[in-house]
mmCIF file of C-alpha atoms in Angstrom:
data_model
loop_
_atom_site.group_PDB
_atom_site.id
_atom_site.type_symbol
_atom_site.label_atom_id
_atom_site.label_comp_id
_atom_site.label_asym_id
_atom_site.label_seq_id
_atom_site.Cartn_x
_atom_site.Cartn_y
_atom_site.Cartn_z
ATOM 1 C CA UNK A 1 -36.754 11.188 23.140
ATOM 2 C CA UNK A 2 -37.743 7.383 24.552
ATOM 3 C CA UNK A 3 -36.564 4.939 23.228
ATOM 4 C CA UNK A 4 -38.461 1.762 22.208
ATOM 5 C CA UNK A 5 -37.562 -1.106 24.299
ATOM 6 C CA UNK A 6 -35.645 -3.452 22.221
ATOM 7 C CA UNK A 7 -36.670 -7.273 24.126
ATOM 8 C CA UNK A 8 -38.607 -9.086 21.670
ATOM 9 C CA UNK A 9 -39.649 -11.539 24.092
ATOM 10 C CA UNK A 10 -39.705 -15.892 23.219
ATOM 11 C CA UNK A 11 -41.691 -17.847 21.039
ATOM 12 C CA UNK A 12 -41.916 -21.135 20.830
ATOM 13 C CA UNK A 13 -42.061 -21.307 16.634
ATOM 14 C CA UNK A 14 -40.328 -19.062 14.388
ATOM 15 C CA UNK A 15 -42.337 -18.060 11.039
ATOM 16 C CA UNK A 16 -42.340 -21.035 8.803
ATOM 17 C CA UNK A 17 -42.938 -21.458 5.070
ATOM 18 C CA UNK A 18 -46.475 -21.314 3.767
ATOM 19 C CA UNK A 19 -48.111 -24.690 3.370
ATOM 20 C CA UNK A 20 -49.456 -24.547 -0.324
ATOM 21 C CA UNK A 21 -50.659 -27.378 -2.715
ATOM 22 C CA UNK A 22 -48.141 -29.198 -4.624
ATOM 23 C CA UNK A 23 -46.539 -27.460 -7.607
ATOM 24 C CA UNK A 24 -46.329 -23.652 -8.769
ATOM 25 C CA UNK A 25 -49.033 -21.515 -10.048
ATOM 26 C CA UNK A 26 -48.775 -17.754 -10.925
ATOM 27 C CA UNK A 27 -51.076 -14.862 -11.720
ATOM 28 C CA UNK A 28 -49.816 -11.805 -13.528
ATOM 29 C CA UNK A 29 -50.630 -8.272 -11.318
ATOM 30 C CA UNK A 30 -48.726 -4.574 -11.894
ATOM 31 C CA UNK A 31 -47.578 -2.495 -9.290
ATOM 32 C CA UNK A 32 -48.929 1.404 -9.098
ATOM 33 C CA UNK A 33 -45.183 2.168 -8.376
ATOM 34 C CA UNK A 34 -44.661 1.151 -12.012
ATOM 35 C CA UNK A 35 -45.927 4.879 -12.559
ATOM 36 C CA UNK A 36 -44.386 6.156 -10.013
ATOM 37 C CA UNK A 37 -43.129 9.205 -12.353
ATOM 38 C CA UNK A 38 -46.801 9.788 -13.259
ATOM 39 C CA UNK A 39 -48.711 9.046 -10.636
ATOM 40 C CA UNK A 40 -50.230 11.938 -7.804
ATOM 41 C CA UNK A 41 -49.343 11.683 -4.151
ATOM 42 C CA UNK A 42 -51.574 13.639 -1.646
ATOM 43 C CA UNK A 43 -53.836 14.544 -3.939
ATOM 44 C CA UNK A 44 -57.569 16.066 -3.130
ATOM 45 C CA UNK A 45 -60.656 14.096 -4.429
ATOM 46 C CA UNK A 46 -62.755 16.811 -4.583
ATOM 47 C CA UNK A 47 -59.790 18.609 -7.055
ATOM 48 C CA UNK A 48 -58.099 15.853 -8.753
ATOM 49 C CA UNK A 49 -54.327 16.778 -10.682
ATOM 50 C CA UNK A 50 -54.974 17.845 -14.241
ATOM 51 C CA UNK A 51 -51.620 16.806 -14.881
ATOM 52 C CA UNK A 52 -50.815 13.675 -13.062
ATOM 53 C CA UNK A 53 -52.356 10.073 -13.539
ATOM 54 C CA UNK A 54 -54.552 8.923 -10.215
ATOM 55 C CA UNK A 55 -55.001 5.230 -9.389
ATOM 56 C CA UNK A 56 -58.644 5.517 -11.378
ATOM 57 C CA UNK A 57 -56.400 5.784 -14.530
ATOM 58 C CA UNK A 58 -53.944 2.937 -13.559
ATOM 59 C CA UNK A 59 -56.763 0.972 -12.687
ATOM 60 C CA UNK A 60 -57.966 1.191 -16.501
ATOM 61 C CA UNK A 61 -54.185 0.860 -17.578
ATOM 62 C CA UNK A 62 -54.378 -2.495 -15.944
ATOM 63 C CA UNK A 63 -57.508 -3.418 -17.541
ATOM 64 C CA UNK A 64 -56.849 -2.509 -21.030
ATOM 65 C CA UNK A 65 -53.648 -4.751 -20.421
ATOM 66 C CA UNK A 66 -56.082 -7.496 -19.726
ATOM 67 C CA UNK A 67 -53.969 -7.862 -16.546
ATOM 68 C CA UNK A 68 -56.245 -10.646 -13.893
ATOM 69 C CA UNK A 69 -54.798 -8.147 -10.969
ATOM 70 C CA UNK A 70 -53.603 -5.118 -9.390
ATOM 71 C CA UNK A 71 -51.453 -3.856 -6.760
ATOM 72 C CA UNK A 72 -52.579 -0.062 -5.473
ATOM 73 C CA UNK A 73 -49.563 0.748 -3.486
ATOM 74 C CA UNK A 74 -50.091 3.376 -0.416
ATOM 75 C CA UNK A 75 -48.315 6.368 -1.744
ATOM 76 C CA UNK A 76 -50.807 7.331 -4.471
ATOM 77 C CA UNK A 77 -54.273 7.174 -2.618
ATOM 78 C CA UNK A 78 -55.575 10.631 -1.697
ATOM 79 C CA UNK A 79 -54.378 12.356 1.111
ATOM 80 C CA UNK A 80 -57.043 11.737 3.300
ATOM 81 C CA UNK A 81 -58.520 7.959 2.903
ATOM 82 C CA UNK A 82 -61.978 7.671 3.188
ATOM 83 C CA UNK A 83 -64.107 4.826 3.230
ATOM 84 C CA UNK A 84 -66.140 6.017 0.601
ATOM 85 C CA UNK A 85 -62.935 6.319 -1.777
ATOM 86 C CA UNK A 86 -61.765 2.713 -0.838
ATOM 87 C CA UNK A 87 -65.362 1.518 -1.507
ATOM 88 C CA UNK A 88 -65.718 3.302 -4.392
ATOM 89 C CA UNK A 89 -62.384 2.335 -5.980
ATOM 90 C CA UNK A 90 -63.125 -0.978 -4.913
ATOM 91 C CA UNK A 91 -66.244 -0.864 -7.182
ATOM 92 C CA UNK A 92 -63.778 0.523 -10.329
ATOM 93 C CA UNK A 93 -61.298 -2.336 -10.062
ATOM 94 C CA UNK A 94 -64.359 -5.267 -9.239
ATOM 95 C CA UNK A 95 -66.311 -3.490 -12.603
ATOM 96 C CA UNK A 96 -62.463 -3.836 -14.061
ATOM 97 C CA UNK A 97 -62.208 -7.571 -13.798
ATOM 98 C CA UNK A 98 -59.280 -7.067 -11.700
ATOM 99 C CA UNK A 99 -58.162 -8.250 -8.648
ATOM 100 C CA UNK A 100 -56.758 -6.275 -6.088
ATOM 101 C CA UNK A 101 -53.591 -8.515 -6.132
ATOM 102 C CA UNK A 102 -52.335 -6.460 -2.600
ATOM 103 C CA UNK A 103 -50.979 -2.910 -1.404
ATOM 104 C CA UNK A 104 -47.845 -1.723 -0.122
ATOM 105 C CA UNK A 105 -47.039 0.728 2.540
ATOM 106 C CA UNK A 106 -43.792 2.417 3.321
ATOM 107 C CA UNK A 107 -43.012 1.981 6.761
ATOM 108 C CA UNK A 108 -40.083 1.906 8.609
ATOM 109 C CA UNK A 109 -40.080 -0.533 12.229
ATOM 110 C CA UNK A 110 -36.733 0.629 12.857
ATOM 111 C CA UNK A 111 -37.334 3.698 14.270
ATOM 112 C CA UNK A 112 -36.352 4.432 17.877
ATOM 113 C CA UNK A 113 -38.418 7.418 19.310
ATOM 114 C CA UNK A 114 -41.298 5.751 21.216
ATOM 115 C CA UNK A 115 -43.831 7.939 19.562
ATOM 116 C CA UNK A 116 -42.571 7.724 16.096
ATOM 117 C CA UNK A 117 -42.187 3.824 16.375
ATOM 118 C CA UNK A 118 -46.314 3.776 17.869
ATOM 119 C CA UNK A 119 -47.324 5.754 14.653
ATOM 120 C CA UNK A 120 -45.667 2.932 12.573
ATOM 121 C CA UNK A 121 -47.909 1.267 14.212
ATOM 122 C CA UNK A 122 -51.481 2.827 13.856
ATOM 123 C CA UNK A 123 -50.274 3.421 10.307
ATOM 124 C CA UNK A 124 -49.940 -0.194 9.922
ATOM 125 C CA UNK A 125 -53.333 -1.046 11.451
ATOM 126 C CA UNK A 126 -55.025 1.477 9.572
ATOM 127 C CA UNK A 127 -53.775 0.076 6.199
ATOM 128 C CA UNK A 128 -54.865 -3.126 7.641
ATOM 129 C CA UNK A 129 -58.128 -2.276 7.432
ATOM 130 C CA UNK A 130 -58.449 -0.549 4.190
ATOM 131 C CA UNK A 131 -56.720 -3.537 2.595
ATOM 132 C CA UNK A 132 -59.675 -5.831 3.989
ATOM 133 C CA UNK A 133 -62.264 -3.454 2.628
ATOM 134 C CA UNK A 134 -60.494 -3.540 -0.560
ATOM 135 C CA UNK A 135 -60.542 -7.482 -0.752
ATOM 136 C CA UNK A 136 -56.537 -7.043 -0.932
ATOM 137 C CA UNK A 137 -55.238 -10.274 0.465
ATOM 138 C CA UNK A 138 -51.545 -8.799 1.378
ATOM 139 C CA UNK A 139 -49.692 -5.836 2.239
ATOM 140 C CA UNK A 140 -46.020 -5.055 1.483
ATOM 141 C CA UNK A 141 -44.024 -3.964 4.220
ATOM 142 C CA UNK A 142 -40.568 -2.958 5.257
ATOM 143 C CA UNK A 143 -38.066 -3.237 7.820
ATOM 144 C CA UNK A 144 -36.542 -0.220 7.843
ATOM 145 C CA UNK A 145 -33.108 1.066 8.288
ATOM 146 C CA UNK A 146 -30.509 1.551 11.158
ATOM 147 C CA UNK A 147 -31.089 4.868 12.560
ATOM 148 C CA UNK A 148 -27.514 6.911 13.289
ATOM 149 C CA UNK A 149 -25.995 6.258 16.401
ATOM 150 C CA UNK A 150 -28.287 2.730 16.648
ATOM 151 C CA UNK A 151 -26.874 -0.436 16.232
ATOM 152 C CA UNK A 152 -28.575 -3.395 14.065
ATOM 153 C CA UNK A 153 -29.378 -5.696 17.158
ATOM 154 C CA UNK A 154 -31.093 -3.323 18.363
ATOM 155 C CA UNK A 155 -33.285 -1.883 15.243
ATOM 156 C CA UNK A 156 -34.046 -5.419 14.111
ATOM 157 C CA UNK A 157 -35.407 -6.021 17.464
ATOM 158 C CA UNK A 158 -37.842 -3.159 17.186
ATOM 159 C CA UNK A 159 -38.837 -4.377 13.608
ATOM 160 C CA UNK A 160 -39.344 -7.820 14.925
ATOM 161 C CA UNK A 161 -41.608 -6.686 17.690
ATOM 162 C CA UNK A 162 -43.474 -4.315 15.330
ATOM 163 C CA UNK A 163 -44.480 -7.275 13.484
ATOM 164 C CA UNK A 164 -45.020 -9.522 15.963
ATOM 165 C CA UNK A 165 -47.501 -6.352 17.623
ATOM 166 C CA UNK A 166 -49.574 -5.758 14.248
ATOM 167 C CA UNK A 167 -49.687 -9.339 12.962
ATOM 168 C CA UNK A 168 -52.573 -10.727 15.336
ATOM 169 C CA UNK A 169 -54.814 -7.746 13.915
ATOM 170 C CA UNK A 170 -53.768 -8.724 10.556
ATOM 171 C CA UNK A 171 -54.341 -12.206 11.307
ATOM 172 C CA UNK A 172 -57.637 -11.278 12.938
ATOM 173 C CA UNK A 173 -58.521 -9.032 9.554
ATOM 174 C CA UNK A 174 -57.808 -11.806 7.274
ATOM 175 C CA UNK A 175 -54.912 -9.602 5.561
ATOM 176 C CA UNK A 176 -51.172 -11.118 4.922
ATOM 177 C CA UNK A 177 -48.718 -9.616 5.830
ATOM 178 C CA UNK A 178 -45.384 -9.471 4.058
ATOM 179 C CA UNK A 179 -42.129 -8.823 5.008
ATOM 180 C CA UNK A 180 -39.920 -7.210 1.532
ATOM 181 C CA UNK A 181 -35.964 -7.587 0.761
ATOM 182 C CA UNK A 182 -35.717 -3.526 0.708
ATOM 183 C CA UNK A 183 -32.201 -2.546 2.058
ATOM 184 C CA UNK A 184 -30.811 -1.580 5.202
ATOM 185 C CA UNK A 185 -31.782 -4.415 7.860
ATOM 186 C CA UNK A 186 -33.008 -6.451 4.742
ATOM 187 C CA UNK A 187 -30.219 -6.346 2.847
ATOM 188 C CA UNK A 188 -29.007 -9.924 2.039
ATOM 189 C CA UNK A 189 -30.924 -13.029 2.407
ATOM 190 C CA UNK A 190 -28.717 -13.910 5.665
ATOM 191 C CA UNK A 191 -30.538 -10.111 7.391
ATOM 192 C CA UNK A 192 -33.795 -11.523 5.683
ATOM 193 C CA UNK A 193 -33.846 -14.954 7.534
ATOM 194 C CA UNK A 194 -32.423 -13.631 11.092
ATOM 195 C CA UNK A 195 -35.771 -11.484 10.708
ATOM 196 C CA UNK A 196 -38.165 -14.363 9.795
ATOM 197 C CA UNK A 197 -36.891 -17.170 12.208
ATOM 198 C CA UNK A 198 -37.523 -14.432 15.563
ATOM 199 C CA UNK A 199 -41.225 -13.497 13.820
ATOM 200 C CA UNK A 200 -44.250 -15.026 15.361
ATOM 201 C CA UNK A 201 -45.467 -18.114 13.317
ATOM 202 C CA UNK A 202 -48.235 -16.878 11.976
ATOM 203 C CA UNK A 203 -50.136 -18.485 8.944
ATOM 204 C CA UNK A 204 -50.429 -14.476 7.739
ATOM 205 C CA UNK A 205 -46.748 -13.974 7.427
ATOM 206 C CA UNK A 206 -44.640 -14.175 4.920
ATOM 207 C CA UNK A 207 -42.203 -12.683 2.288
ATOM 208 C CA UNK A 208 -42.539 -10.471 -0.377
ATOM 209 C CA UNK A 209 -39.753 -11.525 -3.254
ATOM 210 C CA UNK A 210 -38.011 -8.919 -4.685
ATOM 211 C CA UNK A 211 -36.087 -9.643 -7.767
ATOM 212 C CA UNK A 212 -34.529 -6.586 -7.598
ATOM 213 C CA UNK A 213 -33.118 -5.376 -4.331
ATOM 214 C CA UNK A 214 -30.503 -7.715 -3.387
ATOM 215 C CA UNK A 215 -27.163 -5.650 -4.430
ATOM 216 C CA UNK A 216 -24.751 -8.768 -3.367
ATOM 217 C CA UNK A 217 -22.126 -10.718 -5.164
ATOM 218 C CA UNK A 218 -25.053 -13.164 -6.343
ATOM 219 C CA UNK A 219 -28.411 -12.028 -6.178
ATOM 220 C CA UNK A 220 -29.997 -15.142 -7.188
ATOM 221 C CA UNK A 221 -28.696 -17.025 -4.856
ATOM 222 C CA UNK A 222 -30.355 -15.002 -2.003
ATOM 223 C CA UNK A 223 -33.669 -15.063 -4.122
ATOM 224 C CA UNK A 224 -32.982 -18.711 -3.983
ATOM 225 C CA UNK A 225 -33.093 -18.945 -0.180
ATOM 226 C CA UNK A 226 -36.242 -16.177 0.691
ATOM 227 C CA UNK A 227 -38.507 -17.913 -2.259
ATOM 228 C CA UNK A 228 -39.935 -20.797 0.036
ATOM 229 C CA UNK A 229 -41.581 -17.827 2.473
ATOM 230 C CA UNK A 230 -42.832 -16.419 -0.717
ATOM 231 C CA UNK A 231 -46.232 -14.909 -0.457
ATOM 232 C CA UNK A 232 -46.205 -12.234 -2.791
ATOM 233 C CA UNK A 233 -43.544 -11.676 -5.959
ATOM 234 C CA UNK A 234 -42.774 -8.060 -7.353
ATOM 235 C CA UNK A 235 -40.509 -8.649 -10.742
ATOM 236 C CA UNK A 236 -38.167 -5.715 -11.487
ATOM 237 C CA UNK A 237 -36.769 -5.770 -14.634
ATOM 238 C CA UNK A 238 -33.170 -5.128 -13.654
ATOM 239 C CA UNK A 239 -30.816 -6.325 -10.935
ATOM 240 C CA UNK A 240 -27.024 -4.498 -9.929
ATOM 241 C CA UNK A 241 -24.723 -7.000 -8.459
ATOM 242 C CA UNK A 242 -22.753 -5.573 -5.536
ATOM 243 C CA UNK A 243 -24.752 -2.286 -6.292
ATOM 244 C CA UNK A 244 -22.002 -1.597 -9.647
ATOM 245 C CA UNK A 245 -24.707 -0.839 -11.919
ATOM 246 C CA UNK A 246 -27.970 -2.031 -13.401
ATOM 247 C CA UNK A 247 -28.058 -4.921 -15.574
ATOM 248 C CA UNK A 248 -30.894 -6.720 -17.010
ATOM 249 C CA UNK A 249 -32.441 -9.170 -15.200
ATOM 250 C CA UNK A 250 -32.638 -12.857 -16.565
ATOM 251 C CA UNK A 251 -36.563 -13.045 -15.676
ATOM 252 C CA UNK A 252 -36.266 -16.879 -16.728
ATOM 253 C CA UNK A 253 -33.959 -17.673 -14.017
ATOM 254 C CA UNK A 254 -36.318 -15.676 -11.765
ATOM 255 C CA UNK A 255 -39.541 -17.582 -12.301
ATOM 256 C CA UNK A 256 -37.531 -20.435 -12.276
ATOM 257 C CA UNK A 257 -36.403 -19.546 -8.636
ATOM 258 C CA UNK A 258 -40.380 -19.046 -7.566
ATOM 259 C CA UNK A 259 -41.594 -22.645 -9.769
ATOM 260 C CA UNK A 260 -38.824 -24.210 -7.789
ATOM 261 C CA UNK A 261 -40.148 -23.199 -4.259
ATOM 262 C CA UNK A 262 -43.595 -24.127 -5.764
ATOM 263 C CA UNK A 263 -44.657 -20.659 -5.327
ATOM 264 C CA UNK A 264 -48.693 -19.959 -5.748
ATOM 265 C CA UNK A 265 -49.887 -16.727 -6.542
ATOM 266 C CA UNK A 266 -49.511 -13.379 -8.105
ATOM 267 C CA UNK A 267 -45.905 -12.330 -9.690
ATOM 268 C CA UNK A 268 -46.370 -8.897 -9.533
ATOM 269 C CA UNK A 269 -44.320 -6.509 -12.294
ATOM 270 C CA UNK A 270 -42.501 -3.675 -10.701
ATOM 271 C CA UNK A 271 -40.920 -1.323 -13.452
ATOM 272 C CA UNK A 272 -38.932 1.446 -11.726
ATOM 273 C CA UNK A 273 -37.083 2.253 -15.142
ATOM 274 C CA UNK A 274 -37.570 5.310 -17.594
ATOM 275 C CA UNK A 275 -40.359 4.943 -19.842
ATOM 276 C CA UNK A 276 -43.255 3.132 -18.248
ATOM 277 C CA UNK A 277 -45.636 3.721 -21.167
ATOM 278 C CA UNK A 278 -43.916 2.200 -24.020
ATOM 279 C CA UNK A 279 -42.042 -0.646 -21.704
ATOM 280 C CA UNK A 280 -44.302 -2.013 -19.526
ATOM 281 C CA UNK A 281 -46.580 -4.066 -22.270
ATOM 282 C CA UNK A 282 -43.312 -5.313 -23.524
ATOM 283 C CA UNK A 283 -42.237 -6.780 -20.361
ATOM 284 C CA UNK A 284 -45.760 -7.884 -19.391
ATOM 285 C CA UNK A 285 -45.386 -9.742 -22.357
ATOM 286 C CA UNK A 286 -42.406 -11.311 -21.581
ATOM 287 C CA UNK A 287 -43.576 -12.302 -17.746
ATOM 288 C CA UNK A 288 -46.828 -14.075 -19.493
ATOM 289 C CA UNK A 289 -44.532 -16.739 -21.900
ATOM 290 C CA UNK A 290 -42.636 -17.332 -18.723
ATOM 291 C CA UNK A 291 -45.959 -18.166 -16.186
ATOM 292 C CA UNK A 292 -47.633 -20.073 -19.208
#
């Protein structure tokens, strides 16, 4: 198989922190992974699952939550994406009162087989575009992981050049791009930054806060140091400190970590715990004293 050519070439500016107003503001949204139990992958429009929910009945979850946004994450559109689905789920959210706070995509930059690394690609570009016909301002994105036999230098070069090849379409699109704490090259805040300071500076880059995913000795103190490249926020409602085991998360100290960095824009809840139905309108709850 070829392998993707690891130089990431020189810049002469690494990405920088947004440039907002002064002082935090933040909009509630809800992931579609907060269903991920319930909701349909590859499903067929013309035959829609009896027995799963599709993102037409999130969409109304969201709105009978009198939630101001939305995030439709990748996995659960149909399996083949038309325009007339985005436009006409575009129509259900807009009729809604929602925003489409953003979308996620599960990618993986780290790849080394040419081919499979230029599909990460396309994939990318394609979900570039159906975010900008959806009015979705960002996309989530990953790194990726280390494949076997690979070393690190060499997959976070590939991620970094992935980024730095889809970002001027993005840029060009009017769609953010942001980079998530997810694991494998991502794992600490220390991965995070090495990432961000050899990206393009682009003002359609940035990071998408996790509260969840750091599994170190103290993962608010790696919050602490990704939250000024902040330009999205999902808020899971647990964290597991050097991976030993879920524990509640103190969403105070959280928000207080975004307020701090004078973070503007959506905090978006991300429930990946057991019973979605009952515990999500307690927890939106919750996030809504904390924003004000």
């Amino acid at each position: 198989m070829a392998a993707v050519v690891g130089d990431r070439g020189t810049t002469s500016r690494a990405a920088q922190p947004p440039q907002r107003p002064r002082g935090p503001m933040m909009k509630l949204s809800l992931a579609a992974y907060s269903f991920n139990r319930l909701l349909a992958r590859n499903w067929d429009p013309q035959d829609p699952p009896k027995d799963r929910m599709i993102l037409d009945d999130f969409v109304r979850f969201c709105a009978r939550m009198k939630l101001p946004g939305c995030e439709l994450t990748a996995y659960y559109f149909p399996r083949v994406v038309t325009p007339q689905y985005v436009a006409r789920l575009k129509r259900l959210t807009f009729l809604a009162g929602l925003d489409i706070s953003g979308t996620a995509i599960g990618n993986d930059y780290c790849v080394a087989d040419e081919q499979a690394w230029m599909r990460q690609i396309t994939m990318t570009r394609e979900w570039i575009d159906r975010a900008a016909a959806l009015g979705a301002p960002v996309i989530r994105i990953f790194a990726g992981r280390v494949p076997k036999g690979d070393t690190e230098q060499a997959a976070r070069n590939r991620c970094v050049k992935a980024i730095n090849t889809v970002l001027p379409y993005a840029a060009q699109k009017g769609v953010f791009l942001a980079l998530e704490n997810h694991g494998g090259i991502t794992a600490t805040s220390d991965q995070m930054l090495e990432i961000i300071r050899q990206v393009d500076d682009s003002p359609f880059f940035g990071v998408n806060f996790d509260s969840g995913n750091f599994r170190t000795a103290d993962p608010y103190a790696d919050l602490e140091r990704i939250a000024p490249y902040a330009i999205n926020a999902q808020i899971k409602v647990s964290v597991a400190p050097e991976g030993k085991g879920k524990q509640p998360a103190d969403l105070e100290r959280v928000i207080g970590i975004l307020s701090r960095a004078g973070y503007r824009g959506y905090v978006v809840l991300e429930y990946e715990e057991q019973d979605p139905e009952r515990e999500i309108p307690m927890y939106l709850r919750r996030l809504r004293e904390l924003i004000g």
